[in-house]
mmCIF file with all atom_site columns, C-alpha atoms in Angstrom:
data_model
loop_
_atom_site.group_PDB
_atom_site.id
_atom_site.type_symbol
_atom_site.label_atom_id
_atom_site.label_alt_id
_atom_site.label_comp_id
_atom_site.label_asym_id
_atom_site.label_entity_id
_atom_site.label_seq_id
_atom_site.pdbx_PDB_ins_code
_atom_site.Cartn_x
_atom_site.Cartn_y
_atom_site.Cartn_z
_atom_site.occupancy
_atom_site.B_iso_or_equiv
_atom_site.pdbx_formal_charge
_atom_site.auth_seq_id
_atom_site.auth_comp_id
_atom_site.auth_asym_id
_atom_site.auth_atom_id
_atom_site.pdbx_PDB_model_num
ATOM 1   C CA . MET A 1 1   ? 1.227   -47.591 -25.402 1.00 58.00 ? 1   MET A CA 1
ATOM 2   C CA . GLY A 1 2   ? -0.618  -46.276 -22.218 1.00 60.00 ? 2   GLY A CA 1
ATOM 3   C CA . GLU A 1 3   ? 0.817   -43.274 -20.189 1.00 62.00 ? 3   GLU A CA 1
ATOM 4   C CA . LYS A 1 4   ? 2.528   -46.024 -17.721 1.00 73.00 ? 4   LYS A CA 1
ATOM 5   C CA . GLY A 1 5   ? 4.200   -47.835 -20.461 1.00 90.00 ? 5   GLY A CA 1
ATOM 6   C CA . LEU A 1 6   ? 0.755   -49.869 -20.775 1.00 97.00 ? 6   LEU A CA 1
ATOM 7   C CA . GLN A 1 7   ? 0.030   -52.325 -23.649 1.00 98.00 ? 7   GLN A CA 1
ATOM 8   C CA . ALA A 1 8   ? -2.430  -54.649 -23.066 1.00 98.00 ? 8   ALA A CA 1
ATOM 9   C CA . VAL A 1 9   ? -6.022  -55.159 -20.529 1.00 99.00 ? 9   VAL A CA 1
ATOM 10  C CA . ILE A 1 10  ? -7.021  -57.976 -18.665 1.00 99.00 ? 10  ILE A CA 1
ATOM 11  C CA . PHE A 1 11  ? -10.791 -57.409 -17.564 1.00 99.00 ? 11  PHE A CA 1
ATOM 12  C CA . ASP A 1 12  ? -12.962 -59.402 -14.829 1.00 99.00 ? 12  ASP A CA 1
ATOM 13  C CA . LEU A 1 13  ? -16.191 -60.587 -15.820 1.00 98.00 ? 13  LEU A CA 1
ATOM 14  C CA . ASP A 1 14  ? -18.759 -60.451 -12.967 1.00 96.00 ? 14  ASP A CA 1
ATOM 15  C CA . GLY A 1 15  ? -19.189 -57.057 -11.621 1.00 96.00 ? 15  GLY A CA 1
ATOM 16  C CA . THR A 1 16  ? -16.638 -55.356 -13.862 1.00 98.00 ? 16  THR A CA 1
ATOM 17  C CA . LEU A 1 17  ? -17.761 -55.879 -17.675 1.00 98.00 ? 17  LEU A CA 1
ATOM 18  C CA . LEU A 1 18  ? -21.245 -57.716 -16.586 1.00 98.00 ? 18  LEU A CA 1
ATOM 19  C CA . ASP A 1 19  ? -23.714 -56.412 -14.123 1.00 96.00 ? 19  ASP A CA 1
ATOM 20  C CA . SER A 1 20  ? -24.292 -59.857 -12.399 1.00 94.00 ? 20  SER A CA 1
ATOM 21  C CA . MET A 1 21  ? -22.871 -60.217 -9.206  1.00 88.00 ? 21  MET A CA 1
ATOM 22  C CA . HIS A 1 22  ? -26.711 -59.987 -7.655  1.00 86.00 ? 22  HIS A CA 1
ATOM 23  C CA . VAL A 1 23  ? -27.105 -63.076 -9.495  1.00 88.00 ? 23  VAL A CA 1
ATOM 24  C CA . TRP A 1 24  ? -24.898 -64.959 -7.770  1.00 81.00 ? 24  TRP A CA 1
ATOM 25  C CA . GLU A 1 25  ? -25.852 -64.073 -4.082  1.00 81.00 ? 25  GLU A CA 1
ATOM 26  C CA . GLN A 1 26  ? -29.831 -65.104 -5.258  1.00 85.00 ? 26  GLN A CA 1
ATOM 27  C CA . VAL A 1 27  ? -28.305 -68.358 -6.653  1.00 84.00 ? 27  VAL A CA 1
ATOM 28  C CA . ASP A 1 28  ? -26.390 -69.083 -3.730  1.00 86.00 ? 28  ASP A CA 1
ATOM 29  C CA . GLN A 1 29  ? -29.415 -68.477 -1.167  1.00 87.00 ? 29  GLN A CA 1
ATOM 30  C CA . ARG A 1 30  ? -31.718 -70.555 -3.689  1.00 88.00 ? 30  ARG A CA 1
ATOM 31  C CA . PHE A 1 31  ? -29.044 -73.756 -3.322  1.00 91.00 ? 31  PHE A CA 1
ATOM 32  C CA . LEU A 1 32  ? -29.381 -74.177 0.186   1.00 92.00 ? 32  LEU A CA 1
ATOM 33  C CA . ARG A 1 33  ? -33.198 -72.919 0.489   1.00 92.00 ? 33  ARG A CA 1
ATOM 34  C CA . GLU A 1 34  ? -34.098 -75.885 -2.010  1.00 91.00 ? 34  GLU A CA 1
ATOM 35  C CA . ASN A 1 35  ? -31.859 -78.120 0.210   1.00 92.00 ? 35  ASN A CA 1
ATOM 36  C CA . ARG A 1 36  ? -33.625 -77.044 3.539   1.00 92.00 ? 36  ARG A CA 1
ATOM 37  C CA . ILE A 1 37  ? -30.991 -74.643 4.473   1.00 93.00 ? 37  ILE A CA 1
ATOM 38  C CA . LEU A 1 38  ? -31.590 -71.303 5.932   1.00 92.00 ? 38  LEU A CA 1
ATOM 39  C CA . PRO A 1 39  ? -28.612 -68.847 4.430   1.00 90.00 ? 39  PRO A CA 1
ATOM 40  C CA . PRO A 1 40  ? -26.038 -67.967 6.957   1.00 91.00 ? 40  PRO A CA 1
ATOM 41  C CA . ALA A 1 41  ? -25.748 -63.902 7.165   1.00 86.00 ? 41  ALA A CA 1
ATOM 42  C CA . GLY A 1 42  ? -22.735 -63.001 5.561   1.00 84.00 ? 42  GLY A CA 1
ATOM 43  C CA . ILE A 1 43  ? -22.314 -66.560 3.170   1.00 87.00 ? 43  ILE A CA 1
ATOM 44  C CA . SER A 1 44  ? -22.289 -64.555 0.049   1.00 81.00 ? 44  SER A CA 1
ATOM 45  C CA . ASP A 1 45  ? -19.430 -62.673 1.156   1.00 80.00 ? 45  ASP A CA 1
ATOM 46  C CA . ARG A 1 46  ? -17.325 -65.883 2.321   1.00 85.00 ? 46  ARG A CA 1
ATOM 47  C CA . LEU A 1 47  ? -18.151 -67.344 -0.720  1.00 85.00 ? 47  LEU A CA 1
ATOM 48  C CA . LYS A 1 48  ? -17.098 -64.276 -3.499  1.00 77.00 ? 48  LYS A CA 1
ATOM 49  C CA . THR A 1 49  ? -12.882 -64.992 -2.907  1.00 78.00 ? 49  THR A CA 1
ATOM 50  C CA . MET A 1 50  ? -13.618 -68.735 -3.756  1.00 80.00 ? 50  MET A CA 1
ATOM 51  C CA . GLY A 1 51  ? -13.382 -70.824 -6.846  1.00 76.00 ? 51  GLY A CA 1
ATOM 52  C CA . ILE A 1 52  ? -16.055 -72.894 -8.317  1.00 78.00 ? 52  ILE A CA 1
ATOM 53  C CA . ARG A 1 53  ? -14.551 -76.216 -6.855  1.00 84.00 ? 53  ARG A CA 1
ATOM 54  C CA . GLU A 1 54  ? -13.581 -74.523 -3.462  1.00 86.00 ? 54  GLU A CA 1
ATOM 55  C CA . ALA A 1 55  ? -17.248 -73.426 -3.031  1.00 88.00 ? 55  ALA A CA 1
ATOM 56  C CA . ALA A 1 56  ? -18.793 -76.725 -3.763  1.00 91.00 ? 56  ALA A CA 1
ATOM 57  C CA . ALA A 1 57  ? -16.555 -78.440 -1.271  1.00 93.00 ? 57  ALA A CA 1
ATOM 58  C CA . PHE A 1 58  ? -17.760 -75.524 1.349   1.00 93.00 ? 58  PHE A CA 1
ATOM 59  C CA . PHE A 1 59  ? -21.199 -76.216 0.622   1.00 94.00 ? 59  PHE A CA 1
ATOM 60  C CA . ILE A 1 60  ? -20.464 -79.807 1.170   1.00 95.00 ? 60  ILE A CA 1
ATOM 61  C CA . SER A 1 61  ? -18.528 -79.621 4.394   1.00 94.00 ? 61  SER A CA 1
ATOM 62  C CA . GLU A 1 62  ? -20.246 -76.493 6.075   1.00 94.00 ? 62  GLU A CA 1
ATOM 63  C CA . PHE A 1 63  ? -23.777 -77.969 5.538   1.00 94.00 ? 63  PHE A CA 1
ATOM 64  C CA . ALA A 1 64  ? -23.109 -81.878 5.480   1.00 93.00 ? 64  ALA A CA 1
ATOM 65  C CA . LEU A 1 65  ? -24.675 -82.226 2.128   1.00 94.00 ? 65  LEU A CA 1
ATOM 66  C CA . ASP A 1 66  ? -24.976 -85.649 0.931   1.00 93.00 ? 66  ASP A CA 1
ATOM 67  C CA . MET A 1 67  ? -23.865 -84.604 -2.493  1.00 94.00 ? 67  MET A CA 1
ATOM 68  C CA . THR A 1 68  ? -20.464 -85.065 -4.764  1.00 95.00 ? 68  THR A CA 1
ATOM 69  C CA . PRO A 1 69  ? -18.537 -81.730 -5.520  1.00 93.00 ? 69  PRO A CA 1
ATOM 70  C CA . GLU A 1 70  ? -19.714 -82.524 -9.312  1.00 93.00 ? 70  GLU A CA 1
ATOM 71  C CA . GLN A 1 71  ? -23.512 -82.838 -8.186  1.00 94.00 ? 71  GLN A CA 1
ATOM 72  C CA . VAL A 1 72  ? -23.102 -79.034 -6.590  1.00 93.00 ? 72  VAL A CA 1
ATOM 73  C CA . ILE A 1 73  ? -21.082 -77.418 -9.406  1.00 89.00 ? 73  ILE A CA 1
ATOM 74  C CA . ALA A 1 74  ? -23.828 -78.746 -11.872 1.00 91.00 ? 74  ALA A CA 1
ATOM 75  C CA . ARG A 1 75  ? -26.979 -77.712 -9.843  1.00 92.00 ? 75  ARG A CA 1
ATOM 76  C CA . ILE A 1 76  ? -25.417 -74.140 -9.407  1.00 87.00 ? 76  ILE A CA 1
ATOM 77  C CA . GLU A 1 77  ? -24.355 -73.807 -13.062 1.00 87.00 ? 77  GLU A CA 1
ATOM 78  C CA . ASN A 1 78  ? -28.276 -74.552 -13.752 1.00 88.00 ? 78  ASN A CA 1
ATOM 79  C CA . LEU A 1 79  ? -29.616 -72.244 -11.164 1.00 88.00 ? 79  LEU A CA 1
ATOM 80  C CA . ALA A 1 80  ? -27.691 -69.249 -12.757 1.00 87.00 ? 80  ALA A CA 1
ATOM 81  C CA . ALA A 1 81  ? -27.671 -70.373 -16.688 1.00 91.00 ? 81  ALA A CA 1
ATOM 82  C CA . GLU A 1 82  ? -30.945 -68.790 -17.360 1.00 86.00 ? 82  GLU A CA 1
ATOM 83  C CA . GLU A 1 83  ? -30.005 -65.589 -16.385 1.00 90.00 ? 83  GLU A CA 1
ATOM 84  C CA . TYR A 1 84  ? -26.496 -65.320 -18.045 1.00 94.00 ? 84  TYR A CA 1
ATOM 85  C CA . ARG A 1 85  ? -28.314 -67.086 -21.437 1.00 92.00 ? 85  ARG A CA 1
ATOM 86  C CA . LEU A 1 86  ? -31.442 -64.309 -21.481 1.00 92.00 ? 86  LEU A CA 1
ATOM 87  C CA . ARG A 1 87  ? -30.861 -61.370 -18.859 1.00 92.00 ? 87  ARG A CA 1
ATOM 88  C CA . ILE A 1 88  ? -27.909 -60.417 -17.420 1.00 96.00 ? 88  ILE A CA 1
ATOM 89  C CA . PRO A 1 89  ? -26.453 -56.933 -19.319 1.00 97.00 ? 89  PRO A CA 1
ATOM 90  C CA . LEU A 1 90  ? -23.247 -55.212 -19.805 1.00 98.00 ? 90  LEU A CA 1
ATOM 91  C CA . LYS A 1 91  ? -22.351 -52.695 -17.139 1.00 97.00 ? 91  LYS A CA 1
ATOM 92  C CA . PRO A 1 92  ? -22.407 -48.997 -18.245 1.00 96.00 ? 92  PRO A CA 1
ATOM 93  C CA . GLY A 1 93  ? -19.183 -47.996 -20.666 1.00 98.00 ? 93  GLY A CA 1
ATOM 94  C CA . VAL A 1 94  ? -18.462 -51.443 -21.641 1.00 98.00 ? 94  VAL A CA 1
ATOM 95  C CA . LEU A 1 95  ? -18.937 -50.760 -25.211 1.00 98.00 ? 95  LEU A CA 1
ATOM 96  C CA . GLU A 1 96  ? -17.567 -47.258 -25.233 1.00 98.00 ? 96  GLU A CA 1
ATOM 97  C CA . VAL A 1 97  ? -14.097 -48.730 -23.384 1.00 99.00 ? 97  VAL A CA 1
ATOM 98  C CA . LEU A 1 98  ? -13.752 -51.814 -25.948 1.00 99.00 ? 98  LEU A CA 1
ATOM 99  C CA . ASP A 1 99  ? -14.164 -49.402 -28.736 1.00 99.00 ? 99  ASP A CA 1
ATOM 100 C CA . GLY A 1 100 ? -11.882 -47.084 -27.398 1.00 98.00 ? 100 GLY A CA 1
ATOM 101 C CA . LEU A 1 101 ? -8.999  -49.627 -26.607 1.00 98.00 ? 101 LEU A CA 1
ATOM 102 C CA . ASP A 1 102 ? -9.854  -50.760 -30.348 1.00 98.00 ? 102 ASP A CA 1
ATOM 103 C CA . ALA A 1 103 ? -8.839  -47.461 -31.595 1.00 98.00 ? 103 ALA A CA 1
ATOM 104 C CA . ARG A 1 104 ? -5.836  -47.064 -29.425 1.00 97.00 ? 104 ARG A CA 1
ATOM 105 C CA . HIS A 1 105 ? -4.494  -50.673 -30.810 1.00 98.00 ? 105 HIS A CA 1
ATOM 106 C CA . ILE A 1 106 ? -4.540  -52.012 -27.276 1.00 98.00 ? 106 ILE A CA 1
ATOM 107 C CA . PRO A 1 107 ? -5.506  -55.897 -27.047 1.00 98.00 ? 107 PRO A CA 1
ATOM 108 C CA . TYR A 1 108 ? -7.622  -57.452 -24.238 1.00 99.00 ? 108 TYR A CA 1
ATOM 109 C CA . CYS A 1 109 ? -8.599  -60.493 -22.779 1.00 99.00 ? 109 CYS A CA 1
ATOM 110 C CA . ILE A 1 110 ? -11.005 -61.624 -19.883 1.00 99.00 ? 110 ILE A CA 1
ATOM 111 C CA . ALA A 1 111 ? -9.761  -63.602 -17.022 1.00 99.00 ? 111 ALA A CA 1
ATOM 112 C CA . THR A 1 112 ? -13.028 -64.872 -14.763 1.00 97.00 ? 112 THR A CA 1
ATOM 113 C CA . ALA A 1 113 ? -13.954 -67.557 -12.109 1.00 93.00 ? 113 ALA A CA 1
ATOM 114 C CA . THR A 1 114 ? -17.245 -67.902 -13.602 1.00 92.00 ? 114 THR A CA 1
ATOM 115 C CA . TYR A 1 115 ? -18.214 -71.425 -15.113 1.00 89.00 ? 115 TYR A CA 1
ATOM 116 C CA . ASP A 1 116 ? -16.885 -71.850 -18.811 1.00 91.00 ? 116 ASP A CA 1
ATOM 117 C CA . SER A 1 117 ? -20.698 -72.397 -20.246 1.00 90.00 ? 117 SER A CA 1
ATOM 118 C CA . LEU A 1 118 ? -22.214 -69.304 -18.602 1.00 93.00 ? 118 LEU A CA 1
ATOM 119 C CA . VAL A 1 119 ? -19.244 -67.267 -19.843 1.00 95.00 ? 119 VAL A CA 1
ATOM 120 C CA . GLU A 1 120 ? -19.786 -68.070 -23.368 1.00 94.00 ? 120 GLU A CA 1
ATOM 121 C CA . ALA A 1 121 ? -23.364 -67.876 -23.320 1.00 94.00 ? 121 ALA A CA 1
ATOM 122 C CA . ALA A 1 122 ? -23.638 -64.232 -22.246 1.00 96.00 ? 122 ALA A CA 1
ATOM 123 C CA . LEU A 1 123 ? -20.732 -63.054 -24.178 1.00 97.00 ? 123 LEU A CA 1
ATOM 124 C CA . GLU A 1 124 ? -22.154 -64.584 -27.316 1.00 96.00 ? 124 GLU A CA 1
ATOM 125 C CA . ARG A 1 125 ? -25.823 -63.262 -26.631 1.00 97.00 ? 125 ARG A CA 1
ATOM 126 C CA . LEU A 1 126 ? -24.146 -59.588 -26.016 1.00 98.00 ? 126 LEU A CA 1
ATOM 127 C CA . GLY A 1 127 ? -22.426 -59.966 -29.123 1.00 97.00 ? 127 GLY A CA 1
ATOM 128 C CA . ILE A 1 128 ? -18.988 -59.434 -27.798 1.00 98.00 ? 128 ILE A CA 1
ATOM 129 C CA . ARG A 1 129 ? -17.395 -62.681 -27.522 1.00 97.00 ? 129 ARG A CA 1
ATOM 130 C CA . HIS A 1 130 ? -15.363 -62.093 -30.953 1.00 97.00 ? 130 HIS A CA 1
ATOM 131 C CA . ARG A 1 131 ? -13.722 -58.915 -29.520 1.00 98.00 ? 131 ARG A CA 1
ATOM 132 C CA . PHE A 1 132 ? -11.519 -60.349 -27.126 1.00 99.00 ? 132 PHE A CA 1
ATOM 133 C CA . ARG A 1 133 ? -7.973  -61.978 -27.490 1.00 98.00 ? 133 ARG A CA 1
ATOM 134 C CA . PHE A 1 134 ? -9.261  -65.201 -25.659 1.00 98.00 ? 134 PHE A CA 1
ATOM 135 C CA . VAL A 1 135 ? -11.273 -66.001 -22.424 1.00 98.00 ? 135 VAL A CA 1
ATOM 136 C CA . LEU A 1 136 ? -9.447  -67.466 -19.896 1.00 98.00 ? 136 LEU A CA 1
ATOM 137 C CA . THR A 1 137 ? -11.341 -69.306 -16.379 1.00 96.00 ? 137 THR A CA 1
ATOM 138 C CA . CYS A 1 138 ? -10.149 -70.129 -13.295 1.00 93.00 ? 138 CYS A CA 1
ATOM 139 C CA . SER A 1 139 ? -11.183 -73.894 -13.956 1.00 90.00 ? 139 SER A CA 1
ATOM 140 C CA . GLN A 1 140 ? -8.931  -73.669 -17.149 1.00 95.00 ? 140 GLN A CA 1
ATOM 141 C CA . VAL A 1 141 ? -5.812  -73.143 -14.939 1.00 96.00 ? 141 VAL A CA 1
ATOM 142 C CA . GLY A 1 142 ? -6.975  -75.145 -11.985 1.00 92.00 ? 142 GLY A CA 1
ATOM 143 C CA . SER A 1 143 ? -6.510  -71.966 -9.441  1.00 92.00 ? 143 SER A CA 1
ATOM 144 C CA . THR A 1 144 ? -8.624  -69.327 -7.686  1.00 92.00 ? 144 THR A CA 1
ATOM 145 C CA . LYS A 1 145 ? -7.920  -65.385 -7.859  1.00 95.00 ? 145 LYS A CA 1
ATOM 146 C CA . ALA A 1 146 ? -6.159  -66.220 -4.607  1.00 94.00 ? 146 ALA A CA 1
ATOM 147 C CA . LYS A 1 147 ? -3.328  -66.777 -6.773  1.00 96.00 ? 147 LYS A CA 1
ATOM 148 C CA . PRO A 1 148 ? -1.913  -65.049 -9.393  1.00 98.00 ? 148 PRO A CA 1
ATOM 149 C CA . ASP A 1 149 ? -1.803  -68.030 -12.131 1.00 98.00 ? 149 ASP A CA 1
ATOM 150 C CA . ILE A 1 150 ? -4.652  -66.874 -13.972 1.00 98.00 ? 150 ILE A CA 1
ATOM 151 C CA . TYR A 1 151 ? -3.464  -63.358 -14.373 1.00 99.00 ? 151 TYR A CA 1
ATOM 152 C CA . LEU A 1 152 ? 0.209   -64.695 -15.416 1.00 99.00 ? 152 LEU A CA 1
ATOM 153 C CA . GLU A 1 153 ? -1.066  -66.809 -17.826 1.00 99.00 ? 153 GLU A CA 1
ATOM 154 C CA . CYS A 1 154 ? -3.330  -64.278 -19.611 1.00 99.00 ? 154 CYS A CA 1
ATOM 155 C CA . ALA A 1 155 ? 0.016   -62.151 -19.544 1.00 99.00 ? 155 ALA A CA 1
ATOM 156 C CA . ARG A 1 156 ? 1.874   -64.751 -21.334 1.00 99.00 ? 156 ARG A CA 1
ATOM 157 C CA . ARG A 1 157 ? -0.842  -65.177 -23.459 1.00 99.00 ? 157 ARG A CA 1
ATOM 158 C CA . LEU A 1 158 ? -0.820  -61.189 -24.432 1.00 99.00 ? 158 LEU A CA 1
ATOM 159 C CA . GLY A 1 159 ? 3.064   -61.610 -24.906 1.00 98.00 ? 159 GLY A CA 1
ATOM 160 C CA . HIS A 1 160 ? 3.382   -58.614 -22.392 1.00 98.00 ? 160 HIS A CA 1
ATOM 161 C CA . ALA A 1 161 ? 5.222   -58.210 -18.890 1.00 98.00 ? 161 ALA A CA 1
ATOM 162 C CA . SER A 1 162 ? 2.713   -58.044 -15.788 1.00 98.00 ? 162 SER A CA 1
ATOM 163 C CA . ARG A 1 163 ? 4.093   -54.412 -15.535 1.00 97.00 ? 163 ARG A CA 1
ATOM 164 C CA . GLU A 1 164 ? 2.539   -53.472 -19.143 1.00 98.00 ? 164 GLU A CA 1
ATOM 165 C CA . ILE A 1 165 ? -0.869  -55.013 -18.380 1.00 99.00 ? 165 ILE A CA 1
ATOM 166 C CA . LEU A 1 166 ? -3.665  -53.099 -16.978 1.00 99.00 ? 166 LEU A CA 1
ATOM 167 C CA . VAL A 1 167 ? -6.066  -55.488 -14.728 1.00 99.00 ? 167 VAL A CA 1
ATOM 168 C CA . ALA A 1 168 ? -9.650  -54.219 -14.266 1.00 99.00 ? 168 ALA A CA 1
ATOM 169 C CA . GLU A 1 169 ? -11.206 -55.735 -11.183 1.00 99.00 ? 169 GLU A CA 1
ATOM 170 C CA . ASP A 1 170 ? -13.930 -55.049 -8.920  1.00 98.00 ? 170 ASP A CA 1
ATOM 171 C CA . ALA A 1 171 ? -13.013 -57.308 -6.002  1.00 96.00 ? 171 ALA A CA 1
ATOM 172 C CA . LEU A 1 172 ? -10.717 -56.789 -3.366  1.00 97.00 ? 172 LEU A CA 1
ATOM 173 C CA . HIS A 1 173 ? -8.842  -60.063 -2.974  1.00 96.00 ? 173 HIS A CA 1
ATOM 174 C CA . ALA A 1 174 ? -8.219  -59.992 -6.936  1.00 98.00 ? 174 ALA A CA 1
ATOM 175 C CA . ILE A 1 175 ? -6.895  -56.497 -6.804  1.00 99.00 ? 175 ILE A CA 1
ATOM 176 C CA . GLU A 1 176 ? -4.495  -57.869 -4.014  1.00 98.00 ? 176 GLU A CA 1
ATOM 177 C CA . THR A 1 177 ? -3.820  -60.838 -6.118  1.00 98.00 ? 177 THR A CA 1
ATOM 178 C CA . ALA A 1 178 ? -2.491  -59.194 -9.237  1.00 99.00 ? 178 ALA A CA 1
ATOM 179 C CA . ASN A 1 179 ? -0.842  -56.333 -7.656  1.00 99.00 ? 179 ASN A CA 1
ATOM 180 C CA . SER A 1 180 ? 1.335   -59.361 -5.569  1.00 98.00 ? 180 SER A CA 1
ATOM 181 C CA . ALA A 1 181 ? 2.229   -60.299 -9.176  1.00 99.00 ? 181 ALA A CA 1
ATOM 182 C CA . GLY A 1 182 ? 3.165   -56.785 -10.555 1.00 98.00 ? 182 GLY A CA 1
ATOM 183 C CA . PHE A 1 183 ? 0.173   -55.773 -12.663 1.00 99.00 ? 183 PHE A CA 1
ATOM 184 C CA . PHE A 1 184 ? -1.128  -52.400 -12.637 1.00 98.00 ? 184 PHE A CA 1
ATOM 185 C CA . THR A 1 185 ? -4.446  -52.585 -11.148 1.00 99.00 ? 185 THR A CA 1
ATOM 186 C CA . PHE A 1 186 ? -7.797  -50.589 -12.041 1.00 99.00 ? 186 PHE A CA 1
ATOM 187 C CA . GLY A 1 187 ? -10.713 -50.999 -9.223  1.00 99.00 ? 187 GLY A CA 1
ATOM 188 C CA . VAL A 1 188 ? -13.734 -50.993 -10.439 1.00 98.00 ? 188 VAL A CA 1
ATOM 189 C CA . TYR A 1 189 ? -16.872 -49.671 -8.347  1.00 98.00 ? 189 TYR A CA 1
ATOM 190 C CA . GLU A 1 190 ? -19.360 -52.520 -7.751  1.00 96.00 ? 190 GLU A CA 1
ATOM 191 C CA . PRO A 1 191 ? -22.328 -51.691 -5.494  1.00 94.00 ? 191 PRO A CA 1
ATOM 192 C CA . THR A 1 192 ? -22.049 -55.430 -4.035  1.00 90.00 ? 192 THR A CA 1
ATOM 193 C CA . ALA A 1 193 ? -18.726 -54.693 -2.776  1.00 92.00 ? 193 ALA A CA 1
ATOM 194 C CA . ALA A 1 194 ? -19.220 -51.335 -1.530  1.00 94.00 ? 194 ALA A CA 1
ATOM 195 C CA . ALA A 1 195 ? -17.777 -52.120 1.787   1.00 93.00 ? 195 ALA A CA 1
ATOM 196 C CA . ASP A 1 196 ? -14.519 -52.710 -0.190  1.00 96.00 ? 196 ASP A CA 1
ATOM 197 C CA . TRP A 1 197 ? -14.460 -49.557 -2.309  1.00 98.00 ? 197 TRP A CA 1
ATOM 198 C CA . GLN A 1 198 ? -11.930 -47.749 0.510   1.00 98.00 ? 198 GLN A CA 1
ATOM 199 C CA . ARG A 1 199 ? -9.549  -49.977 0.715   1.00 98.00 ? 199 ARG A CA 1
ATOM 200 C CA . ILE A 1 200 ? -9.817  -50.718 -3.469  1.00 99.00 ? 200 ILE A CA 1
ATOM 201 C CA . ARG A 1 201 ? -9.110  -47.125 -3.946  1.00 98.00 ? 201 ARG A CA 1
ATOM 202 C CA . GLU A 1 202 ? -5.996  -47.118 -1.543  1.00 98.00 ? 202 GLU A CA 1
ATOM 203 C CA . ILE A 1 203 ? -4.453  -50.305 -3.078  1.00 99.00 ? 203 ILE A CA 1
ATOM 204 C CA . SER A 1 204 ? -5.245  -49.991 -6.801  1.00 98.00 ? 204 SER A CA 1
ATOM 205 C CA . GLY A 1 205 ? -2.937  -48.038 -8.992  1.00 98.00 ? 205 GLY A CA 1
ATOM 206 C CA . GLY A 1 206 ? -6.177  -46.516 -10.561 1.00 98.00 ? 206 GLY A CA 1
ATOM 207 C CA . TRP A 1 207 ? -9.946  -46.623 -9.810  1.00 98.00 ? 207 TRP A CA 1
ATOM 208 C CA . GLY A 1 208 ? -13.078 -45.402 -11.334 1.00 98.00 ? 208 GLY A CA 1
ATOM 209 C CA . MET A 1 209 ? -16.709 -45.250 -10.482 1.00 97.00 ? 209 MET A CA 1
ATOM 210 C CA . GLU A 1 210 ? -17.285 -46.027 -14.186 1.00 96.00 ? 210 GLU A CA 1
ATOM 211 C CA . LEU A 1 211 ? -15.234 -48.345 -16.052 1.00 98.00 ? 211 LEU A CA 1
ATOM 212 C CA . THR A 1 212 ? -14.655 -45.724 -18.863 1.00 98.00 ? 212 THR A CA 1
ATOM 213 C CA . GLU A 1 213 ? -12.647 -44.145 -16.575 1.00 98.00 ? 213 GLU A CA 1
ATOM 214 C CA . LEU A 1 214 ? -9.536  -46.588 -17.405 1.00 97.00 ? 214 LEU A CA 1
ATOM 215 C CA . LEU A 1 215 ? -9.397  -45.234 -20.951 1.00 97.00 ? 215 LEU A CA 1
ATOM 216 C CA . GLN A 1 216 ? -7.367  -42.159 -19.656 1.00 96.00 ? 216 GLN A CA 1
ATOM 217 C CA . TYR A 1 217 ? -4.230  -44.461 -18.823 1.00 97.00 ? 217 TYR A CA 1
ATOM 218 C CA . PHE A 1 218 ? -4.327  -45.456 -22.712 1.00 96.00 ? 218 PHE A CA 1
ATOM 219 C CA . ILE A 1 219 ? -4.011  -41.898 -24.181 1.00 82.00 ? 219 ILE A CA 1
#
């Protein structure tokens, strides 16, 4: 048990466990360019709070695309797939953190907005899929991280109250959501979200430039 009564961890994936946030910025822009659209300034910032279907609907309505949401989703998934299957690495300190939690008998899982197939491909390649109690995606719960549904379902499966669970996230909006549901939040520094870092530090229960700093809450 941690010093604040913490007994489990929910990890975000992109930007927290995987060094992958830059990939999504590239994918968004490639998708627009192949549809003969010049990517507007700040488009990635607008998309980062959206779930898969919400982003697809946004692309269609904002840019008058003659595509179905399913077609948009499939194309974006294909653009990102090679990176997840072959190249995206773990962020520094991930294995150390997992080893430290295992040594303390702390269960952990993943809550992510990323496509199911990409999550599995990356985790299997990196050899860590088996270490998590489970992986839950926003598409599986039918909600984005603007609502606490995914965190609450993780808590239910972990068998702990929200106040007993540390949620590790790099995104401001996700930290705000987890806070609203009573979780202890740990803000992880991510260069692509540097503009939000001061605010993340202000509202998180804890924060670190490196993921390994969360182990201090599990003495």
